[in-house]
PDB file of C-alpha atoms in Angstrom:
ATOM      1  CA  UNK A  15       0.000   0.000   0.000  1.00 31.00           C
ATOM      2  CA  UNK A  16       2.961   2.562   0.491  1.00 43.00           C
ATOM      3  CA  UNK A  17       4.692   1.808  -2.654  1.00 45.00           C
ATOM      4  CA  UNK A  18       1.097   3.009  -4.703  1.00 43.00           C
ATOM      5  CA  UNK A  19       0.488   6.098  -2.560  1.00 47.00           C
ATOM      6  CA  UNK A  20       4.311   7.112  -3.115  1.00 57.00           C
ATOM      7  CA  UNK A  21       3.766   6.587  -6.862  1.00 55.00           C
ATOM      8  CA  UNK A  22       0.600   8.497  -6.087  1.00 55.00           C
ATOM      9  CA  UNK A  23       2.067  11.842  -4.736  1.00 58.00           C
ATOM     10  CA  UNK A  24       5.296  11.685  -7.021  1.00 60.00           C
ATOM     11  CA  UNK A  25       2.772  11.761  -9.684  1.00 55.00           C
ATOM     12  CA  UNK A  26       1.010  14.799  -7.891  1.00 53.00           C
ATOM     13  CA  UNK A  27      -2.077  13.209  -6.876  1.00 52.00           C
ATOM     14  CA  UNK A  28      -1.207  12.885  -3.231  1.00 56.00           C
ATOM     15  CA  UNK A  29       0.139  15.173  -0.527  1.00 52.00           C
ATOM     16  CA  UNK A  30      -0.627  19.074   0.166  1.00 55.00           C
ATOM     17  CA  UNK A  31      -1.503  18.501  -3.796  1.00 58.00           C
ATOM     18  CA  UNK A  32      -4.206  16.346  -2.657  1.00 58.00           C
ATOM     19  CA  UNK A  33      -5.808  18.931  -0.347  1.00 61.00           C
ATOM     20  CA  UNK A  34      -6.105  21.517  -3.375  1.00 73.00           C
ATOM     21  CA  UNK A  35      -7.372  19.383  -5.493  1.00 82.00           C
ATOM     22  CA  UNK A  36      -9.752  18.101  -3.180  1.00 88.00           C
ATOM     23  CA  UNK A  37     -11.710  21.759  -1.558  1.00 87.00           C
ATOM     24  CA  UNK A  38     -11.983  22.950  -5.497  1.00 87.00           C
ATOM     25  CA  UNK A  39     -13.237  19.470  -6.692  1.00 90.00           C
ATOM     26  CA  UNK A  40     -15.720  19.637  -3.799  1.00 92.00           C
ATOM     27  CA  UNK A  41     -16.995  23.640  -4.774  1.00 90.00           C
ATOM     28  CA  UNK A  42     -17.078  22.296  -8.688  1.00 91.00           C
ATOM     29  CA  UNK A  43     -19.662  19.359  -7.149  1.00 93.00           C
ATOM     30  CA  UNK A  44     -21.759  21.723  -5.399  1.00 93.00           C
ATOM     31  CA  UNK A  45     -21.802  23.880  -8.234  1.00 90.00           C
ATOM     32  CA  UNK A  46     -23.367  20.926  -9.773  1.00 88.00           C
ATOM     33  CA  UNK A  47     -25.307  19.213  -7.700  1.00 87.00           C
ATOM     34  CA  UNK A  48     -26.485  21.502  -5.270  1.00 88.00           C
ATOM     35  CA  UNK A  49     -26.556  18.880  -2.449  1.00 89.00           C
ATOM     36  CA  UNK A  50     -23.105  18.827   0.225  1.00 92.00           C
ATOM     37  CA  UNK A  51     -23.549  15.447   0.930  1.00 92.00           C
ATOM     38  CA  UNK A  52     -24.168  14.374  -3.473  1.00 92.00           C
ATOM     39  CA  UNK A  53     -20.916  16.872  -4.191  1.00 93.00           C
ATOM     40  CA  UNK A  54     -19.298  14.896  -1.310  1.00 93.00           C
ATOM     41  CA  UNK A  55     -20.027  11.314  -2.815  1.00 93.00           C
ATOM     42  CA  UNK A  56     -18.814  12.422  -6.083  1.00 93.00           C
ATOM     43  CA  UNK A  57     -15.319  13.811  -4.682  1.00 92.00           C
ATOM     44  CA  UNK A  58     -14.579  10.905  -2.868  1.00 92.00           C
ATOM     45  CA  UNK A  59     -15.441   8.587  -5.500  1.00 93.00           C
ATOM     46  CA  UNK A  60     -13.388  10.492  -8.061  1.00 90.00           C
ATOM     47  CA  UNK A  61     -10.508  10.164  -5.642  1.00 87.00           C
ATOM     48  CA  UNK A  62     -10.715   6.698  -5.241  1.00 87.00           C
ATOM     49  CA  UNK A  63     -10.873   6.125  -8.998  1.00 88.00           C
ATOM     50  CA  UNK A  64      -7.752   8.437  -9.203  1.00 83.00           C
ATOM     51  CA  UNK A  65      -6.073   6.895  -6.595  1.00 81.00           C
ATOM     52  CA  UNK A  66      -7.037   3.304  -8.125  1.00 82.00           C
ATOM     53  CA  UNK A  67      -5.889   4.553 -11.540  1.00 80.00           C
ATOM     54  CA  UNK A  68      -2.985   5.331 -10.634  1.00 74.00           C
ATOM     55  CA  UNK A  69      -2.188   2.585  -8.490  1.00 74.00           C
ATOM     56  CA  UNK A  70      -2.465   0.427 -11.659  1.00 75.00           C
ATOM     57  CA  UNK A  71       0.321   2.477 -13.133  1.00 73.00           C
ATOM     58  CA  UNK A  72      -0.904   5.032 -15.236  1.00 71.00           C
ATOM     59  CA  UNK A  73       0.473   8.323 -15.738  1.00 74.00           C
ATOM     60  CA  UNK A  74      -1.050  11.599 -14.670  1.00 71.00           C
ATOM     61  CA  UNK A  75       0.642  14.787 -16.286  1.00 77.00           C
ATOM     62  CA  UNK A  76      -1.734  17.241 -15.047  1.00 81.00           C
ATOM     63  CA  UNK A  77      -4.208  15.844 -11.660  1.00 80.00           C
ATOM     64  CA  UNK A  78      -6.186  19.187 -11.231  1.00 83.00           C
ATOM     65  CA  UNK A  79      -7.384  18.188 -14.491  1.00 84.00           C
ATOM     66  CA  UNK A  80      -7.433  14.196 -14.325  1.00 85.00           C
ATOM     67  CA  UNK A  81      -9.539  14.528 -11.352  1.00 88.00           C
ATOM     68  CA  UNK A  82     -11.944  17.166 -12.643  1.00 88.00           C
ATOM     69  CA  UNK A  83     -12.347  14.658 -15.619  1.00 88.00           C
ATOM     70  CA  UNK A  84     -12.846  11.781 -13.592  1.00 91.00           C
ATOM     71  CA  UNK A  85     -15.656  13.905 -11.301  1.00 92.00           C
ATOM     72  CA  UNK A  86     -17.455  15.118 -14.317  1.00 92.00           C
ATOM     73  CA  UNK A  87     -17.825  12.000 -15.588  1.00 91.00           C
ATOM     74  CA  UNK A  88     -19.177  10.300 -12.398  1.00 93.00           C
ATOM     75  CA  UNK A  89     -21.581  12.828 -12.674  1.00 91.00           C
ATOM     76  CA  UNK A  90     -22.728  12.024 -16.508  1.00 90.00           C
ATOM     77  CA  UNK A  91     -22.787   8.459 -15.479  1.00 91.00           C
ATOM     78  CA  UNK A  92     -24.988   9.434 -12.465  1.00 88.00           C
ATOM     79  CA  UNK A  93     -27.108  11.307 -14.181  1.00 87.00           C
ATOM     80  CA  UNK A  94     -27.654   8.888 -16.941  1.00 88.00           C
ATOM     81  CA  UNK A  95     -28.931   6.113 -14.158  1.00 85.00           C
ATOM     82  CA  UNK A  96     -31.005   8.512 -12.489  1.00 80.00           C
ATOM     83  CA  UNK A  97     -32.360   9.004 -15.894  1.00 82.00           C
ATOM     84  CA  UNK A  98     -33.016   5.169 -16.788  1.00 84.00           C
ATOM     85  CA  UNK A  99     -34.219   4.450 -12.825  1.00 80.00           C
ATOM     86  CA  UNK A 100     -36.178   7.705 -12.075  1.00 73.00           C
ATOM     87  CA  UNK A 101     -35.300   9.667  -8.917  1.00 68.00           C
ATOM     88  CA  UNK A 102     -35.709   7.969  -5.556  1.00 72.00           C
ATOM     89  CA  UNK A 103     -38.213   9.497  -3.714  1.00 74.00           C
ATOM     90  CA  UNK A 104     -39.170   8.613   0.130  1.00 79.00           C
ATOM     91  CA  UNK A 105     -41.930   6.748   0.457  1.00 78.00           C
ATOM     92  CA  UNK A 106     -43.681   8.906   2.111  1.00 80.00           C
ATOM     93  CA  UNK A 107     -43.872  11.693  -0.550  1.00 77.00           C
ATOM     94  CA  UNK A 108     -45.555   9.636  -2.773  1.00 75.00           C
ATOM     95  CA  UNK A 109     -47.491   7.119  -0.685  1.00 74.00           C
ATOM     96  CA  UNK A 110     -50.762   9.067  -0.967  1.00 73.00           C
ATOM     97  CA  UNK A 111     -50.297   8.243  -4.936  1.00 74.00           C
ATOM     98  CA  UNK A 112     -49.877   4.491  -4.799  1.00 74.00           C
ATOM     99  CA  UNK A 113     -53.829   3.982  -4.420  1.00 74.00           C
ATOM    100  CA  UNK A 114     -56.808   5.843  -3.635  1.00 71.00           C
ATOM    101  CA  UNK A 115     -60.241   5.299  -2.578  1.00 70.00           C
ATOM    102  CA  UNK A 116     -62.375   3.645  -4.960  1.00 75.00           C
ATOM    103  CA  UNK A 117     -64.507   6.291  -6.912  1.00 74.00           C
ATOM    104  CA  UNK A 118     -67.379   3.979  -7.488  1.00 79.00           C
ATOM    105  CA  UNK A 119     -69.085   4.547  -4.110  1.00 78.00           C
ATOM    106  CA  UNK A 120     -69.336   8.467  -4.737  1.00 78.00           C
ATOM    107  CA  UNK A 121     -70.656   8.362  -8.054  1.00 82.00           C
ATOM    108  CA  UNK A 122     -73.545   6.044  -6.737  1.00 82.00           C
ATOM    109  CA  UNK A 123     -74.144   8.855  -3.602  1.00 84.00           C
ATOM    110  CA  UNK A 124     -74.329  11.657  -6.140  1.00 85.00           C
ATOM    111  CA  UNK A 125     -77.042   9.878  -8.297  1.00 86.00           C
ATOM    112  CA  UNK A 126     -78.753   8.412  -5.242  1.00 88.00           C
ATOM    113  CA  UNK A 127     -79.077  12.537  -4.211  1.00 87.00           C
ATOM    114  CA  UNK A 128     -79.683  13.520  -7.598  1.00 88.00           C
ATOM    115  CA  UNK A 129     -83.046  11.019  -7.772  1.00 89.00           C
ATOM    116  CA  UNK A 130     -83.578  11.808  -4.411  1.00 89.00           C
ATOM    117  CA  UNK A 131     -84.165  16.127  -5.360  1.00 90.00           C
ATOM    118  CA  UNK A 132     -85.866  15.101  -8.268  1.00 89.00           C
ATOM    119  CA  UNK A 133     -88.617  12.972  -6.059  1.00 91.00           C
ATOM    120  CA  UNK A 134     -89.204  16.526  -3.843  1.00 92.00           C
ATOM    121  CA  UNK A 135     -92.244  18.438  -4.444  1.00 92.00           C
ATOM    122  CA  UNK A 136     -91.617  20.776  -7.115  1.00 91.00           C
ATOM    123  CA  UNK A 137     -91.574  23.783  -4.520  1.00 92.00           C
ATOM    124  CA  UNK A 138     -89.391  22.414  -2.128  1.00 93.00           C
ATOM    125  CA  UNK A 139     -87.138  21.579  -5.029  1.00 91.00           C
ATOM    126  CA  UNK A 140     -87.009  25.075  -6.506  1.00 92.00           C
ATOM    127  CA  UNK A 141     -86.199  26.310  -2.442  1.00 93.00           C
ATOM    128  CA  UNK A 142     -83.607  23.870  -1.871  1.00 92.00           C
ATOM    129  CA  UNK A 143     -82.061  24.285  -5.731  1.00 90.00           C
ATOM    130  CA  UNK A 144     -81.997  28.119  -5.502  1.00 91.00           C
ATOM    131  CA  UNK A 145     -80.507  27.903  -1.846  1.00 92.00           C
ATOM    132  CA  UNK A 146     -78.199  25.344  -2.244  1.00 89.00           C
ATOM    133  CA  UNK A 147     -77.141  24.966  -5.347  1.00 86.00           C
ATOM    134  CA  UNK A 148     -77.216  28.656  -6.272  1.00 87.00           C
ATOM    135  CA  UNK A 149     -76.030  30.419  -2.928  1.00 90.00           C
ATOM    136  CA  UNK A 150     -79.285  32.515  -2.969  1.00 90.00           C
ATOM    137  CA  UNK A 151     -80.273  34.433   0.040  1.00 93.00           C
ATOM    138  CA  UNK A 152     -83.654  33.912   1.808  1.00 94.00           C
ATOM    139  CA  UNK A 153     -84.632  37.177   0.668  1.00 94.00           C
ATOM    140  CA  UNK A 154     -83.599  36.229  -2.909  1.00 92.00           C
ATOM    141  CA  UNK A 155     -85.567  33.652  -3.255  1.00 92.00           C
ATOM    142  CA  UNK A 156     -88.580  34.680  -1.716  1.00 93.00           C
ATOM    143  CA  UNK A 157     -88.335  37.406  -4.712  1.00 92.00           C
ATOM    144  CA  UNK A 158     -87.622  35.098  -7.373  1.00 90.00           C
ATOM    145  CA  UNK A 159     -90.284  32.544  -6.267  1.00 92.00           C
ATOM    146  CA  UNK A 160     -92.869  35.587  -5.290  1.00 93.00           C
ATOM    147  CA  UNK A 161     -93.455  34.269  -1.751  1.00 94.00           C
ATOM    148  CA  UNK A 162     -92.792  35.471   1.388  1.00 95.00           C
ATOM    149  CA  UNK A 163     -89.525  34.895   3.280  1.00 94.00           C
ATOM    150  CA  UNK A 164     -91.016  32.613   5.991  1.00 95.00           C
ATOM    151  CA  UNK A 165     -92.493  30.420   3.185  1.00 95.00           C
ATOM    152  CA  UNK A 166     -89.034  30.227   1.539  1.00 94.00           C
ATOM    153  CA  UNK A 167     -87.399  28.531   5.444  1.00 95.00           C
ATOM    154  CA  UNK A 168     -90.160  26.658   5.565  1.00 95.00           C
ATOM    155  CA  UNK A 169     -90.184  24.949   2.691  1.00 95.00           C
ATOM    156  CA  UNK A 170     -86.306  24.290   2.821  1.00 95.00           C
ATOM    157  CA  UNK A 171     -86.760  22.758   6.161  1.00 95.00           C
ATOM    158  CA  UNK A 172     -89.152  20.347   4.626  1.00 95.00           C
ATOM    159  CA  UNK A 173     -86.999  20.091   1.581  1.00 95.00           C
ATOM    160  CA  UNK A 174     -83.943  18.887   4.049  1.00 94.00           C
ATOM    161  CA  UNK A 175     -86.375  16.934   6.125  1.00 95.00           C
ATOM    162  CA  UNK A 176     -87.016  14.829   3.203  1.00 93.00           C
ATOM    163  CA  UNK A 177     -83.968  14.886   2.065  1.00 92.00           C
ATOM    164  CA  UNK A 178     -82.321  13.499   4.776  1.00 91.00           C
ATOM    165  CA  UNK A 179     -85.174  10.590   4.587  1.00 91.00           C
ATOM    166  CA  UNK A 180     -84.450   9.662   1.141  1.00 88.00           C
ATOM    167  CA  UNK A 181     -81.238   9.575   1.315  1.00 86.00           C
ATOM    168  CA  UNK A 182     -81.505   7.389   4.633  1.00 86.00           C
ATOM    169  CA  UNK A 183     -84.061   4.970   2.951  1.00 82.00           C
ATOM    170  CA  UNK A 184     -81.859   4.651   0.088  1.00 73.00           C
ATOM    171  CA  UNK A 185     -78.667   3.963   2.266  1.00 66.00           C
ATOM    172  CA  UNK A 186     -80.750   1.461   3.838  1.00 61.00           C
ATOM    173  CA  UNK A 187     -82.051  -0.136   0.778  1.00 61.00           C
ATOM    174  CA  UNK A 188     -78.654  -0.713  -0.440  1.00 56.00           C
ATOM    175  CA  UNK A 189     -77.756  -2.374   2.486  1.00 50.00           C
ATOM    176  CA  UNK A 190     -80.451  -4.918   2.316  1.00 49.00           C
ATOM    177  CA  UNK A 191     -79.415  -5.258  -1.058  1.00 50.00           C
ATOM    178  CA  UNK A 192     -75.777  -6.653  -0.400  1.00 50.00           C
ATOM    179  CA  UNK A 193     -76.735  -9.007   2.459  1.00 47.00           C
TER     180      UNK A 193
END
């Protein structure tokens, strides 16, 4: 192990070199990554390519710029598998997207209420329609309709009374249907 790391800073990789080589290899990887702990990865692994490389016995002229090369292609290469795997992601940011609640249960609710506003007398219809649906004010719809206010909150009250029946007969009904 001496004899490489000898090689190694005769060759200008090692040493006080090192140290230069190593705080502007690590600004270059934040520059590009944006992440410490990324930029990090990709210095040390570009050092311990270099280090490998040249344990092998091949000849560096110029580090600054053999380990440069050697970081900026970790980072193609890294890029490129991110690219063919897609980016990991915690589990919990995209749990809520691996299934959702069936839609089919919904749908039936909203026709259930729709059939159960159609069955309403037509005047507690147009009351509950114009309130609900429509955001008009008592006062509104008393002048749309041409009745009095109290006539508008009465009929609403029966409109929800029934309402609330319907929908509870037909909640039931489905029930008995299943069993």
């Amino acid at each position: 192990m001496k004899g490489w790391m000898e090689n190694a800073r005769k060759k200008g990789v090692g040493g006080p070199e090192l140290a230069e080589h190593v705080r502007s290899l690590r600004r270059y990887a934040i520059a590009l990554t944006g992440d410490a702990s990324e930029a990090d990865d990709l210095v040390q692994e570009s050092l311990v390519r270099a280090l490998a490389r040249i344990k092998e016995g091949a000849e560096v002229r110029n580090a600054r710029t053999y380990l440069f090369s050697i970081l900026h292609n970790l980072r193609v290469d890294l890029l490129a598998r991110r690219t063919r795997r897609g980016a990991a992601l915690p589990l919990e940011a995209v749990e809520h997207r691996l299934s959702r609640p069936a839609e089919q249960p919904s749908r039936l609710r909203h026709a259930e209420l729709a059939l159960a506003i159609d069955a309403l007398p037509e005047q507690q219809r147009a009351v509950l329609l114009l309130v609900a649906l429509e955001g008009a004010s008592y006062q509104e719809v008393a002048e749309i309709l041409s009745i009095p206010p109290g006539t508008v909150m009465s009929r609403l009250s029966r409109a929800r009374k029934a309402l609330r029946a319907l929908m509870e007969e037909s909640a039931v009904t489905n029930l008995r249907r299943m069993t």
